[in-house]
Short mmCIF file of C-alpha atoms in Angstrom, two decimals:
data_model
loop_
_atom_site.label_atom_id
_atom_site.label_comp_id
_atom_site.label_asym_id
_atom_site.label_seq_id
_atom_site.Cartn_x
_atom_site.Cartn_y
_atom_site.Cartn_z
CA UNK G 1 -14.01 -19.87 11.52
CA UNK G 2 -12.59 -17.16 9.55
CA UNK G 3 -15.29 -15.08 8.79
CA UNK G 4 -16.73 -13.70 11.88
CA UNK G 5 -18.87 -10.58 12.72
CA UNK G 6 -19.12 -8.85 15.82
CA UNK G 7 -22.24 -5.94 15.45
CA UNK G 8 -23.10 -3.79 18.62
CA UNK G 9 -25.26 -0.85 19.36
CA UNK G 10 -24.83 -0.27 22.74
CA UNK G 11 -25.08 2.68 25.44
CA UNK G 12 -21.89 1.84 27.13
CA UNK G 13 -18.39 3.23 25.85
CA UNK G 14 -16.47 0.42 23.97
CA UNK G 15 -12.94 -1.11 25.01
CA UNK G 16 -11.03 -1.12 22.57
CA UNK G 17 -8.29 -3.54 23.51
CA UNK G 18 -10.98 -6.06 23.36
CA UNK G 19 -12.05 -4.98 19.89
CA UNK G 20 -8.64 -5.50 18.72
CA UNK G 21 -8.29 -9.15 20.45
CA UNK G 22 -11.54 -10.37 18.81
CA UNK G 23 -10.16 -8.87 15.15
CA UNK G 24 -6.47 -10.64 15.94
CA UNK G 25 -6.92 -13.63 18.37
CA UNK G 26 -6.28 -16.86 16.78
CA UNK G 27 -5.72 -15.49 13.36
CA UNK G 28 -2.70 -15.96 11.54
CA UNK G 29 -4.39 -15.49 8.01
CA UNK G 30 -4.87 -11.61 8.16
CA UNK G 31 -1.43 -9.80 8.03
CA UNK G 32 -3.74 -6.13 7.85
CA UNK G 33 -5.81 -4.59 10.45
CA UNK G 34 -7.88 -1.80 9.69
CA UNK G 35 -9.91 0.63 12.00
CA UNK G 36 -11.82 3.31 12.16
CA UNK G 37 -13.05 5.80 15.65
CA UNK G 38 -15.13 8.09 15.52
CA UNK G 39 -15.78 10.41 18.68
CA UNK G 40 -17.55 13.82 19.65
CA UNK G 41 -15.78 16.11 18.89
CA UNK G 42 -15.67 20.35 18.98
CA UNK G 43 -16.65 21.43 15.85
CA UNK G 44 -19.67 19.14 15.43
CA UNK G 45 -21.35 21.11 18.27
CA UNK G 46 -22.64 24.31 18.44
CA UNK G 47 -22.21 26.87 20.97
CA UNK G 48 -23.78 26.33 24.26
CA UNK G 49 -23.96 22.75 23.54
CA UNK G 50 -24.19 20.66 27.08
CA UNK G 51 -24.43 16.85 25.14
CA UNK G 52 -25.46 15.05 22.18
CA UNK G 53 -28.21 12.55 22.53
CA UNK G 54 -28.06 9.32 19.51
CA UNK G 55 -31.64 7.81 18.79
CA UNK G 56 -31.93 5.47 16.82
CA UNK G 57 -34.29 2.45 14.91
CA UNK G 58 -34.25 -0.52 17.15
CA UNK G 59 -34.21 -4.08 15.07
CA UNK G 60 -33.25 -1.89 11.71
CA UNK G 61 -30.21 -0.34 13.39
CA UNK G 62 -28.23 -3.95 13.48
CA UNK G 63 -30.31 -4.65 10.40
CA UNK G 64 -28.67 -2.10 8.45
CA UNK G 65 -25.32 -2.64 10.11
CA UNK G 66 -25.30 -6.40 8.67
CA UNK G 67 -26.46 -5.51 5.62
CA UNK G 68 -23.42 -3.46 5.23
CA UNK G 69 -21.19 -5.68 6.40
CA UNK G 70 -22.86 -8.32 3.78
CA UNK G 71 -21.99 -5.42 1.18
CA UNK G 72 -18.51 -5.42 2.28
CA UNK G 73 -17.81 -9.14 2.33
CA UNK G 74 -19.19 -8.93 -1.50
CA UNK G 75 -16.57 -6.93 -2.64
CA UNK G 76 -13.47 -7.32 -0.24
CA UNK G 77 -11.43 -10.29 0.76
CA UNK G 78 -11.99 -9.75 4.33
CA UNK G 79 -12.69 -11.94 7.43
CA UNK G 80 -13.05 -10.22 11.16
CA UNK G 81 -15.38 -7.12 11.09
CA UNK G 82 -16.25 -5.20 14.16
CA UNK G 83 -19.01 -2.30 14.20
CA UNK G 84 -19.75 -1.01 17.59
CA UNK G 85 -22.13 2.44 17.36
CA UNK G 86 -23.25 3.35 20.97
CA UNK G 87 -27.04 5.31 21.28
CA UNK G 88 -27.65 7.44 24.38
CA UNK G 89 -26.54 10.49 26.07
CA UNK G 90 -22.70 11.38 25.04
CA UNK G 91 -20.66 14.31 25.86
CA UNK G 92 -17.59 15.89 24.35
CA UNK G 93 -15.16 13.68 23.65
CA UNK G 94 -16.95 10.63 23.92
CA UNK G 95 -16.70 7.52 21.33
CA UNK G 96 -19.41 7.37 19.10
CA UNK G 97 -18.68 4.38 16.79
CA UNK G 98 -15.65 2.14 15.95
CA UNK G 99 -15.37 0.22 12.56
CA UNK G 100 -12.63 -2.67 12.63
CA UNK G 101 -11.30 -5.30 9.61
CA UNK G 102 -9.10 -7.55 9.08
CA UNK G 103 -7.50 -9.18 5.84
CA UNK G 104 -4.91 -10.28 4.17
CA UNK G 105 -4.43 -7.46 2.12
CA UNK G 106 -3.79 -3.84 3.06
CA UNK G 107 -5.84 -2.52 0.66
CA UNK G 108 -9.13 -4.51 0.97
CA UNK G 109 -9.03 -3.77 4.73
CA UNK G 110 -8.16 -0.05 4.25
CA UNK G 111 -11.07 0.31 1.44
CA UNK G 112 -13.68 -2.24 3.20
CA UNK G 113 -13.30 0.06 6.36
CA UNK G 114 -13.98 3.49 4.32
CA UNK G 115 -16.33 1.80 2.56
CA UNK G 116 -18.43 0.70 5.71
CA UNK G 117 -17.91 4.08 7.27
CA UNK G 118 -19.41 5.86 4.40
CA UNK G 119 -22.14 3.45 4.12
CA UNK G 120 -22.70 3.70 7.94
CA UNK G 121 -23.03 7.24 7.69
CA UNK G 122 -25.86 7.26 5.38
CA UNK G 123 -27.82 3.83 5.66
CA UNK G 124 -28.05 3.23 9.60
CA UNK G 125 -30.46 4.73 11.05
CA UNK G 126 -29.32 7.06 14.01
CA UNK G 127 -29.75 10.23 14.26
CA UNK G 128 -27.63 13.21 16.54
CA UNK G 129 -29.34 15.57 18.56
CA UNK G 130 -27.30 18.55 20.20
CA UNK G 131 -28.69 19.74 23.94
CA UNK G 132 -27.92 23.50 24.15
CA UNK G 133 -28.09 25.95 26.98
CA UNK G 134 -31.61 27.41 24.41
CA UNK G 135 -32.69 24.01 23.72
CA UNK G 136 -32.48 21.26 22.14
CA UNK G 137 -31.95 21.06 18.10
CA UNK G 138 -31.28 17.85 15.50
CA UNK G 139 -28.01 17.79 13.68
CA UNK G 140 -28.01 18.27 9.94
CA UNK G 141 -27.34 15.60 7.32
CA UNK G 142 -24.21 16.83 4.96
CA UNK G 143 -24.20 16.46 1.48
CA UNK G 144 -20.43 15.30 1.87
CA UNK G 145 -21.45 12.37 3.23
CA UNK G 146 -24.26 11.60 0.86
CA UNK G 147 -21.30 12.45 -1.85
CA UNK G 148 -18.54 10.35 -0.73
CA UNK G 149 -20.99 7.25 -0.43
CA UNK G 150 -22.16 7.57 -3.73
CA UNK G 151 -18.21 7.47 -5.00
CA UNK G 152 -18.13 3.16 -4.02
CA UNK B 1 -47.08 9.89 22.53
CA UNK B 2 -47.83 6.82 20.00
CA UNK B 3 -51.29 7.51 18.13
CA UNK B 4 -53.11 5.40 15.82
CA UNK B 5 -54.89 5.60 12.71
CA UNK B 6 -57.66 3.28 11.73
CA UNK B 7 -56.93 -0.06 13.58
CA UNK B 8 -55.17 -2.36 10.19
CA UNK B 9 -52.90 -3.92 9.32
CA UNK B 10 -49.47 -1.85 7.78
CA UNK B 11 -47.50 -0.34 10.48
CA UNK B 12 -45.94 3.14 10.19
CA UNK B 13 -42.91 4.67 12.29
CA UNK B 14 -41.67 7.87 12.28
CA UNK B 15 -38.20 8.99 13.94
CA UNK B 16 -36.22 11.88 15.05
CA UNK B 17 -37.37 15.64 14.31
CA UNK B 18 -40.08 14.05 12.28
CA UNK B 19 -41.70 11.71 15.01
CA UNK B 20 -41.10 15.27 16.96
CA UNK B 21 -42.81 17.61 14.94
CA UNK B 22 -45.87 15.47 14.13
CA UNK B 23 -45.73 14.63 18.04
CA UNK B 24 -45.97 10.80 16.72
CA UNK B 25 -43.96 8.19 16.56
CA UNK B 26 -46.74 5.10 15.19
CA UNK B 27 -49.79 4.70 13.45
CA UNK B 28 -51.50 1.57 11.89
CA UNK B 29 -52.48 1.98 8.45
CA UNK B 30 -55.43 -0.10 6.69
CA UNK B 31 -54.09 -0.53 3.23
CA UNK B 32 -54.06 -2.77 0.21
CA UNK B 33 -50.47 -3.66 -0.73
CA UNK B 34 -49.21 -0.76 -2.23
CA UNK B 35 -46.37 1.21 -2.53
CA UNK B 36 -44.57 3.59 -0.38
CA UNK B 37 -45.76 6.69 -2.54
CA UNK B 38 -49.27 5.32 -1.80
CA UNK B 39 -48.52 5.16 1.98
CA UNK B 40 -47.36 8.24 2.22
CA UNK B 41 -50.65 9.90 0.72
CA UNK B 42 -52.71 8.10 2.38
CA UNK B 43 -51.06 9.15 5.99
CA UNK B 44 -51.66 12.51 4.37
CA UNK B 45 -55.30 11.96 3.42
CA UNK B 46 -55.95 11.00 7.27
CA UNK B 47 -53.41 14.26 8.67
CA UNK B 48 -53.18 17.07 6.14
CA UNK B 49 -51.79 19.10 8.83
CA UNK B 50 -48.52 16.79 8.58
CA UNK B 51 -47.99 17.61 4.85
CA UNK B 52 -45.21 20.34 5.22
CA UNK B 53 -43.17 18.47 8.18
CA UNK B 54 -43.88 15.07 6.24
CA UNK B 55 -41.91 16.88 2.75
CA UNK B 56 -39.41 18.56 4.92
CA UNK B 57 -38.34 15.82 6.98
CA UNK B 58 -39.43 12.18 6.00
CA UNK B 59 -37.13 12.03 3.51
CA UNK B 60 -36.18 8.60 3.50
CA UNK B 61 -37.80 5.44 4.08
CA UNK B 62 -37.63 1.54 4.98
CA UNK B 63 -39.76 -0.99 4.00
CA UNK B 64 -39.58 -4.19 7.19
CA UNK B 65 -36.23 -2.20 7.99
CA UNK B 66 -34.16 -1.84 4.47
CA UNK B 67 -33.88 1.28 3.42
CA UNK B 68 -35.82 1.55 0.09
CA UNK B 69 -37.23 4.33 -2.14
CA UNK B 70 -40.87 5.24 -3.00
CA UNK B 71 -41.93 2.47 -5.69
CA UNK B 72 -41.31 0.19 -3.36
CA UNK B 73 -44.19 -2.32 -2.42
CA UNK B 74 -45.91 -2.42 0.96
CA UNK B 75 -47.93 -5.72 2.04
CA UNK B 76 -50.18 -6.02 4.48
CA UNK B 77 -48.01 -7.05 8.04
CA UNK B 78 -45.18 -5.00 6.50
CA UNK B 79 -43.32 -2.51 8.92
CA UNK B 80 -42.80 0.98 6.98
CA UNK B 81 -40.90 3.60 8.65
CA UNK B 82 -40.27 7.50 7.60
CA UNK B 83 -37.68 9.41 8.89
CA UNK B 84 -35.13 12.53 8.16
CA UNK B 85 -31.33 11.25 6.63
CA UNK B 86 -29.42 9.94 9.26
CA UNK B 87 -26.51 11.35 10.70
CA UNK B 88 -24.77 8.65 12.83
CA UNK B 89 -20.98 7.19 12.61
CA UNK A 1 -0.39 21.44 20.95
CA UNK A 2 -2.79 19.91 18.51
CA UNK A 3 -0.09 18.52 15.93
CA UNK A 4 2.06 15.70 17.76
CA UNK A 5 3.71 12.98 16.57
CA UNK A 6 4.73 9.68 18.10
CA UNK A 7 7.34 8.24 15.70
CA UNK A 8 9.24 4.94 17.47
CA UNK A 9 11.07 2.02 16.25
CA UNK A 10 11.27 -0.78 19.01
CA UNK A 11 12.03 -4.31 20.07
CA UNK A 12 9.17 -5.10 22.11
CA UNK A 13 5.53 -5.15 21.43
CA UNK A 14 3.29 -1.51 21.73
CA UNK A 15 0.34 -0.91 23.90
CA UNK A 16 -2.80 -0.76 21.91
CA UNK A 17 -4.70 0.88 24.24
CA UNK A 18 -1.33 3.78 25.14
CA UNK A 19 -1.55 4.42 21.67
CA UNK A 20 -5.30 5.38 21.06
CA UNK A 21 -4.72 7.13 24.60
CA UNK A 22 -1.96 9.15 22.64
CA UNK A 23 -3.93 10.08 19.63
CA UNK A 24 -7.24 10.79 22.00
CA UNK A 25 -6.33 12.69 25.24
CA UNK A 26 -7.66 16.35 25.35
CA UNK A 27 -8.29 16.21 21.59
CA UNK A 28 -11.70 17.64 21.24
CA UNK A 29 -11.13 18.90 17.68
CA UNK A 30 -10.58 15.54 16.06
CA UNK A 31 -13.83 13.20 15.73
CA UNK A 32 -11.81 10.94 13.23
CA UNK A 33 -9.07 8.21 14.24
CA UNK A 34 -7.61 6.20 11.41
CA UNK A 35 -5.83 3.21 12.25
CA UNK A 36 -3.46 0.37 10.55
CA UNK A 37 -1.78 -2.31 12.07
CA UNK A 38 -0.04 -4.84 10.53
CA UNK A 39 1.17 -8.04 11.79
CA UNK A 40 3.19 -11.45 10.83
CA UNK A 41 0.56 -13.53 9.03
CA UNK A 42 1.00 -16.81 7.69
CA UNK A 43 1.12 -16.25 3.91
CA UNK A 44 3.50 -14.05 4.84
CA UNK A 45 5.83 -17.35 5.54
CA UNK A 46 7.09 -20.00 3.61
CA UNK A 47 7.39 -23.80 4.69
CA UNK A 48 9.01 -24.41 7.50
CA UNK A 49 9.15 -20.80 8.95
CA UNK A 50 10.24 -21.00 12.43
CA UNK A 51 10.41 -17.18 13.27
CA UNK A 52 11.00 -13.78 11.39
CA UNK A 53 13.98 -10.74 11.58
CA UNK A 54 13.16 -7.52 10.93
CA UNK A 55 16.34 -5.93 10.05
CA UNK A 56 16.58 -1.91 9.68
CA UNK A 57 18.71 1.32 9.49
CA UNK A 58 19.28 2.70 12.84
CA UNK A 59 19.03 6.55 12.32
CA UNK A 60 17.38 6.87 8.63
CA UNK A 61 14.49 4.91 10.04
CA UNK A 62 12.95 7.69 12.37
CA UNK A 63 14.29 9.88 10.03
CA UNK A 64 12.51 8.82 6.59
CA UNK A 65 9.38 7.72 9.22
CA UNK A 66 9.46 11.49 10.15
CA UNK A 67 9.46 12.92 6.41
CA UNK A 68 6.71 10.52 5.67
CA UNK A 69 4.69 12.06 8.53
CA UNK A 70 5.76 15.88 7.00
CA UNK A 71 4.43 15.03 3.81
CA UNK A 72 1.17 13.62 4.95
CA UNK A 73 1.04 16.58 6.84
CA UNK A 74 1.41 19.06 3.56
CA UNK A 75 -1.47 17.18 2.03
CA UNK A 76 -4.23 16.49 4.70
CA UNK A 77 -5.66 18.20 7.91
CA UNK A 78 -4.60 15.69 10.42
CA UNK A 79 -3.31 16.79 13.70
CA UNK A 80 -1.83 14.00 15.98
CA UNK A 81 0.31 11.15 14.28
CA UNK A 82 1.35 7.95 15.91
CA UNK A 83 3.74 5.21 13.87
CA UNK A 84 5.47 2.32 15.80
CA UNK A 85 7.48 -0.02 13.91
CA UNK A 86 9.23 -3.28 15.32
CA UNK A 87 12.31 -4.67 14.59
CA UNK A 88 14.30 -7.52 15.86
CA UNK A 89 12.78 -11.42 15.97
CA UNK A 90 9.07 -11.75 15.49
CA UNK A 91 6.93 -14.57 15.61
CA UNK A 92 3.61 -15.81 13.92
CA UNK A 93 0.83 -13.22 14.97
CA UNK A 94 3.21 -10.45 16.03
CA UNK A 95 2.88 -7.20 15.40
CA UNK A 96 5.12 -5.09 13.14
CA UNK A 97 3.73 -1.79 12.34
CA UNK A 98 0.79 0.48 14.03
CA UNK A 99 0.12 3.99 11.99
CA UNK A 100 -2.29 5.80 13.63
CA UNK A 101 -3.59 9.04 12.67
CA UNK A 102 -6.48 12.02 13.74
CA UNK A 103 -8.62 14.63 11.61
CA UNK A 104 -11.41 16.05 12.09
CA UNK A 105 -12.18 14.82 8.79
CA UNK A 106 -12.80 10.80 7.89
CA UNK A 107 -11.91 11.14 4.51
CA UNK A 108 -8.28 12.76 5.71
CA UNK A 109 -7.94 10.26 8.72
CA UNK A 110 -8.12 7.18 6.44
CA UNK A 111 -6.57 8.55 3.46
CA UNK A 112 -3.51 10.05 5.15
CA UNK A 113 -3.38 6.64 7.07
CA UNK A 114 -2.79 4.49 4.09
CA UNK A 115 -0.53 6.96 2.36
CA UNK A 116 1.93 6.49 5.23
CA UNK A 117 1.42 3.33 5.26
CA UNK A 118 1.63 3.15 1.55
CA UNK A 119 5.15 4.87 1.95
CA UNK A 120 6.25 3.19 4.99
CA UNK A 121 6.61 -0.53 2.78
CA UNK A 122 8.45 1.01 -0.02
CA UNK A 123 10.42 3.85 1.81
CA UNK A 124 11.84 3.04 5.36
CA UNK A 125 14.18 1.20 5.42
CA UNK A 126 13.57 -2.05 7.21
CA UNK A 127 13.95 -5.51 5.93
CA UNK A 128 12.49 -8.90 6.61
CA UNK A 129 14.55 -12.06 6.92
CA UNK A 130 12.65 -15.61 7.55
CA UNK A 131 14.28 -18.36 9.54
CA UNK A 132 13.69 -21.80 8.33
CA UNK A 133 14.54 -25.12 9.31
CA UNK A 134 16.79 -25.07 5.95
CA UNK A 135 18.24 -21.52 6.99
CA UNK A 136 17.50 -18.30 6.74
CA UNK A 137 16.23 -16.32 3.69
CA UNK A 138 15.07 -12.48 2.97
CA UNK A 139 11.81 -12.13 1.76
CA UNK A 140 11.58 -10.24 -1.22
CA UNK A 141 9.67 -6.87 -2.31
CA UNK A 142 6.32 -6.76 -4.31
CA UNK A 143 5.51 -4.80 -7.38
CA UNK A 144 2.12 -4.04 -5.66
CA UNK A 145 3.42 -2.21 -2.90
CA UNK A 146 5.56 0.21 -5.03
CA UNK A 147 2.29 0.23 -7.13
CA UNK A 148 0.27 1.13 -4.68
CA UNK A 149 2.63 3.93 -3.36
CA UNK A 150 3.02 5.42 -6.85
CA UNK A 151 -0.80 5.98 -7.50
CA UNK A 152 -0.31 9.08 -4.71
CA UNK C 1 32.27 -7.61 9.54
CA UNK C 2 32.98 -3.96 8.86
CA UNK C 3 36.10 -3.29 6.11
CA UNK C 4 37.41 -0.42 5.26
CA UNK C 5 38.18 1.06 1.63
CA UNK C 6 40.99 4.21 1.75
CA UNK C 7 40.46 5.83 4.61
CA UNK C 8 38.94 9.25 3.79
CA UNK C 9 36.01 10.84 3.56
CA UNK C 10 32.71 9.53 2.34
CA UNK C 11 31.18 6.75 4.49
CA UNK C 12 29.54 3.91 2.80
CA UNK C 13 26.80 1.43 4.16
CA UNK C 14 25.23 -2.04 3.46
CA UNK C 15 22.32 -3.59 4.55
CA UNK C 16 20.13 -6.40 4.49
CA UNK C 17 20.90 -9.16 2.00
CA UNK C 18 23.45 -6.97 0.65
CA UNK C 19 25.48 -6.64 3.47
CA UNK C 20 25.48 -10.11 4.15
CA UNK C 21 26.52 -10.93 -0.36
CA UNK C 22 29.12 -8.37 0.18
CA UNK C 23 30.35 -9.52 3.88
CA UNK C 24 30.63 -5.97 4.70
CA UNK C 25 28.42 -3.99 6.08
CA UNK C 26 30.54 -0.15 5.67
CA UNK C 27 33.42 1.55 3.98
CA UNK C 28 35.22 4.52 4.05
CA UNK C 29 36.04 6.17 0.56
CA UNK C 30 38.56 8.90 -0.68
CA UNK C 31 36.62 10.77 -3.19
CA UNK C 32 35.58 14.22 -4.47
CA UNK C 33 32.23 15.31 -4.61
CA UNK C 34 30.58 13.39 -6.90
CA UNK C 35 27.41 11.67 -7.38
CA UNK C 36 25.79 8.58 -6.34
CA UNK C 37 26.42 6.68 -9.80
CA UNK C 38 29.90 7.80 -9.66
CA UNK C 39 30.58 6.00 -5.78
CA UNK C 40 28.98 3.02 -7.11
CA UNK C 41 31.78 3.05 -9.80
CA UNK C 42 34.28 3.75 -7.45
CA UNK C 43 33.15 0.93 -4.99
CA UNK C 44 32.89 -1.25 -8.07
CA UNK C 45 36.80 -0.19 -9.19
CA UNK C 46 37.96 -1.30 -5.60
CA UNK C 47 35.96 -4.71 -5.21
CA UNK C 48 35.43 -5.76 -8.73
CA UNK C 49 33.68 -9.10 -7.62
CA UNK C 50 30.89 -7.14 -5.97
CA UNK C 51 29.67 -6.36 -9.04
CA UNK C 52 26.48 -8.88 -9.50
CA UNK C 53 25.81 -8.85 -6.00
CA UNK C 54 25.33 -4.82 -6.42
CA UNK C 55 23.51 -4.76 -9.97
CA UNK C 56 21.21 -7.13 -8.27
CA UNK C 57 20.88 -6.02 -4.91
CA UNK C 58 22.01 -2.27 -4.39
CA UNK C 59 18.83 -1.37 -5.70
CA UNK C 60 17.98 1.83 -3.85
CA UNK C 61 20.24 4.08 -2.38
CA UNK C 62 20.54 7.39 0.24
CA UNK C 63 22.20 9.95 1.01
CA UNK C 64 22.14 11.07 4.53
CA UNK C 65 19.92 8.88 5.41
CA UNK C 66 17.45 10.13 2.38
CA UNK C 67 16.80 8.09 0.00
CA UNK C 68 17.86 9.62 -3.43
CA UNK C 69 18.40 8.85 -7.22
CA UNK C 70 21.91 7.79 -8.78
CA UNK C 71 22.42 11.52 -9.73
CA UNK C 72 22.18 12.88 -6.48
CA UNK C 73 25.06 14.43 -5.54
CA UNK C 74 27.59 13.36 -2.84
CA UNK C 75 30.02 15.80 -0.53
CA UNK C 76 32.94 14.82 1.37
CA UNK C 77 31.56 14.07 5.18
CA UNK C 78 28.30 12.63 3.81
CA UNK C 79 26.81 9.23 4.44
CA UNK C 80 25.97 6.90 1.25
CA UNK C 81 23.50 3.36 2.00
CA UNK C 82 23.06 0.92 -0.13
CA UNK C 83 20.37 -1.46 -0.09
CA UNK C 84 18.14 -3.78 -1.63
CA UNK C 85 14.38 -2.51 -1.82
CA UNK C 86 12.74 -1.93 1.83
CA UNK C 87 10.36 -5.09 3.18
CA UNK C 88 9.07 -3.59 6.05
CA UNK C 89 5.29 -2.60 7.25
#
């Protein structure tokens, strides 16, 4: 009852007051809820850029999602987790991905969160593709990411 | 724009710029288990032409959808995918 | 007009949803939104608990939840800031506190959301009271929070 | 529940379980500038009996409304709290 999952890759835009009621409904155990959203946003986009499109690998997508969340449960005291990543065409501005977890301490959901970001960022398999006014071109892995991974 | 090798038994997928630049996205593989180093040469044996896009760009790959590195071991039935790093979240 | 803050201290329970709106509307620069909220949990309560006070000081509250906010601001890019805190009676499952904070860069989102947070439990002044069928007692500090707030 | 020391200058405040050990919750006190540690002792001098309930629970203190050490220094028209450590969050 405590330990519950919800895992989405979806096209649609997420609401986010329902994210929050299934990480708080009915539980009195976790005093900490920690979240993470991460959107479209300026700088990620070159110039002339119209969209983004997010492919991705179906089956190993929520595959690698679990597994992460597996990770996280191995080293955390944690109980609700919520990872929504939407795939599809997205513009400016548009959620991307939310990461949610509750616990009863701060710092487990605060470091489980990060932790399943970072992991996120360079274990699940989707991939960003800009549409520009010349084209279209893939977005480039960064070594930060690959970096602050490696730091758990 | 799916093409296939010799009809077998080891499936191969290939995403993002990669399954765009070799204009492929699946082939079958006849193979012996082996490992992923092995797979990868032999999808190089059959499409030389995909060497410099294959070392560019299928940088990382999964074995039945776990991300894994290249001494891991392929089976027969096994799903192995190639594909740039991902950039998602 | 990208750096804003939201700083309030309030009876009555906050809008999820009128906070993200807050810390999302016309922000293109910022793909990163760091959350916390914390709420009354059961551990949190001895035997017999029938409610929870949260007492504060009208005036230094904003005031030290405002410096808290400038010196996150000295140390990481983040651009909009949102902190609610309650006070008054609170039941099981309430919320207390949402800190809520945008970068464009993860790493700054989440830490500077857990250094405020961090600072929030050991340096605004607010102060829980328990009500209990035996009367009412104030629930005391922990080492770990001043712990954790030292290690910035 | 408020009481008042002399009435002058520097205005003192309680809070939490300290307020409620001490039965007041603010004072008003005649003294020179001076520092934190030395309007403790003068609170002390004037209620004697307070003095476990402060070693125990004036923990923390501020100065307009800024939470400061025992040597911070204190001007006539300023604002002293004292409190016991903060439970909030």
């Amino acid at each position: 009852m405590r330990q519950e999952n919800l895992i989405q890759v979806q096209h649609d835009d997420f609401d986010i007051s329902a994210l929050y009621h299934f990480l708080q409904a009915d539980n009195v155990e976790d005093g900490a809820v920690a979240t993470f959203l991460g959107a479209v946003r300026a700088k990620n986009l070159g110039d002339n850029v119209t969209g983004l499109t997010l492919e991705h690998y179906p089956g190993m997508t929520e595959k690698s999602l679990n597994d992460i969340v597996v990770q996280a449960r191995e080293r955390w005291d944690i109980n609700r987790v919520v990872i929504v990543h939407r795939v599809g065409a997205l513009q400016l501005g548009d959620n991307i991905v939310f990461v949610g977890v509750t616990s009863p301490h701060r710092g487990n959901a605060f470091d489980a969160c990060e932790f399943m970001m970072d992991f996120l960022k360079t274990r699940a398999p989707f991939w960003k593709k800009e549409s520009t006014s010349e084209g279209d071109r893939w977005i480039e892995a960064r070594d930060s990411d690959a970096q602050k991974a490696s730091q758990w | 724009m799916s093409c296939f090798g010799d009809k077998s038994l080891i499936k191969v997928l290939f995403f993002a710029h990669l399954k765009e630049r070799l204009g492929c996205d699946s082939l079958m593989l006849k193979a012996a288990p082996a490992t992923v180093a092995e797979v990868r040469q032999q999808i190089l044996e059959m499409h030389p032409n995909w060497r410099d896009d294959f070392e560019s760009l299928a940088k990382l790959s999964a074995v039945n959808q776990t991300i894994c590195d290249d001494n891991q071991l392929v089976e027969t039935g096994d799903e192995v995918a190639f594909f740039p790093p991902v950039t998602g979240g």
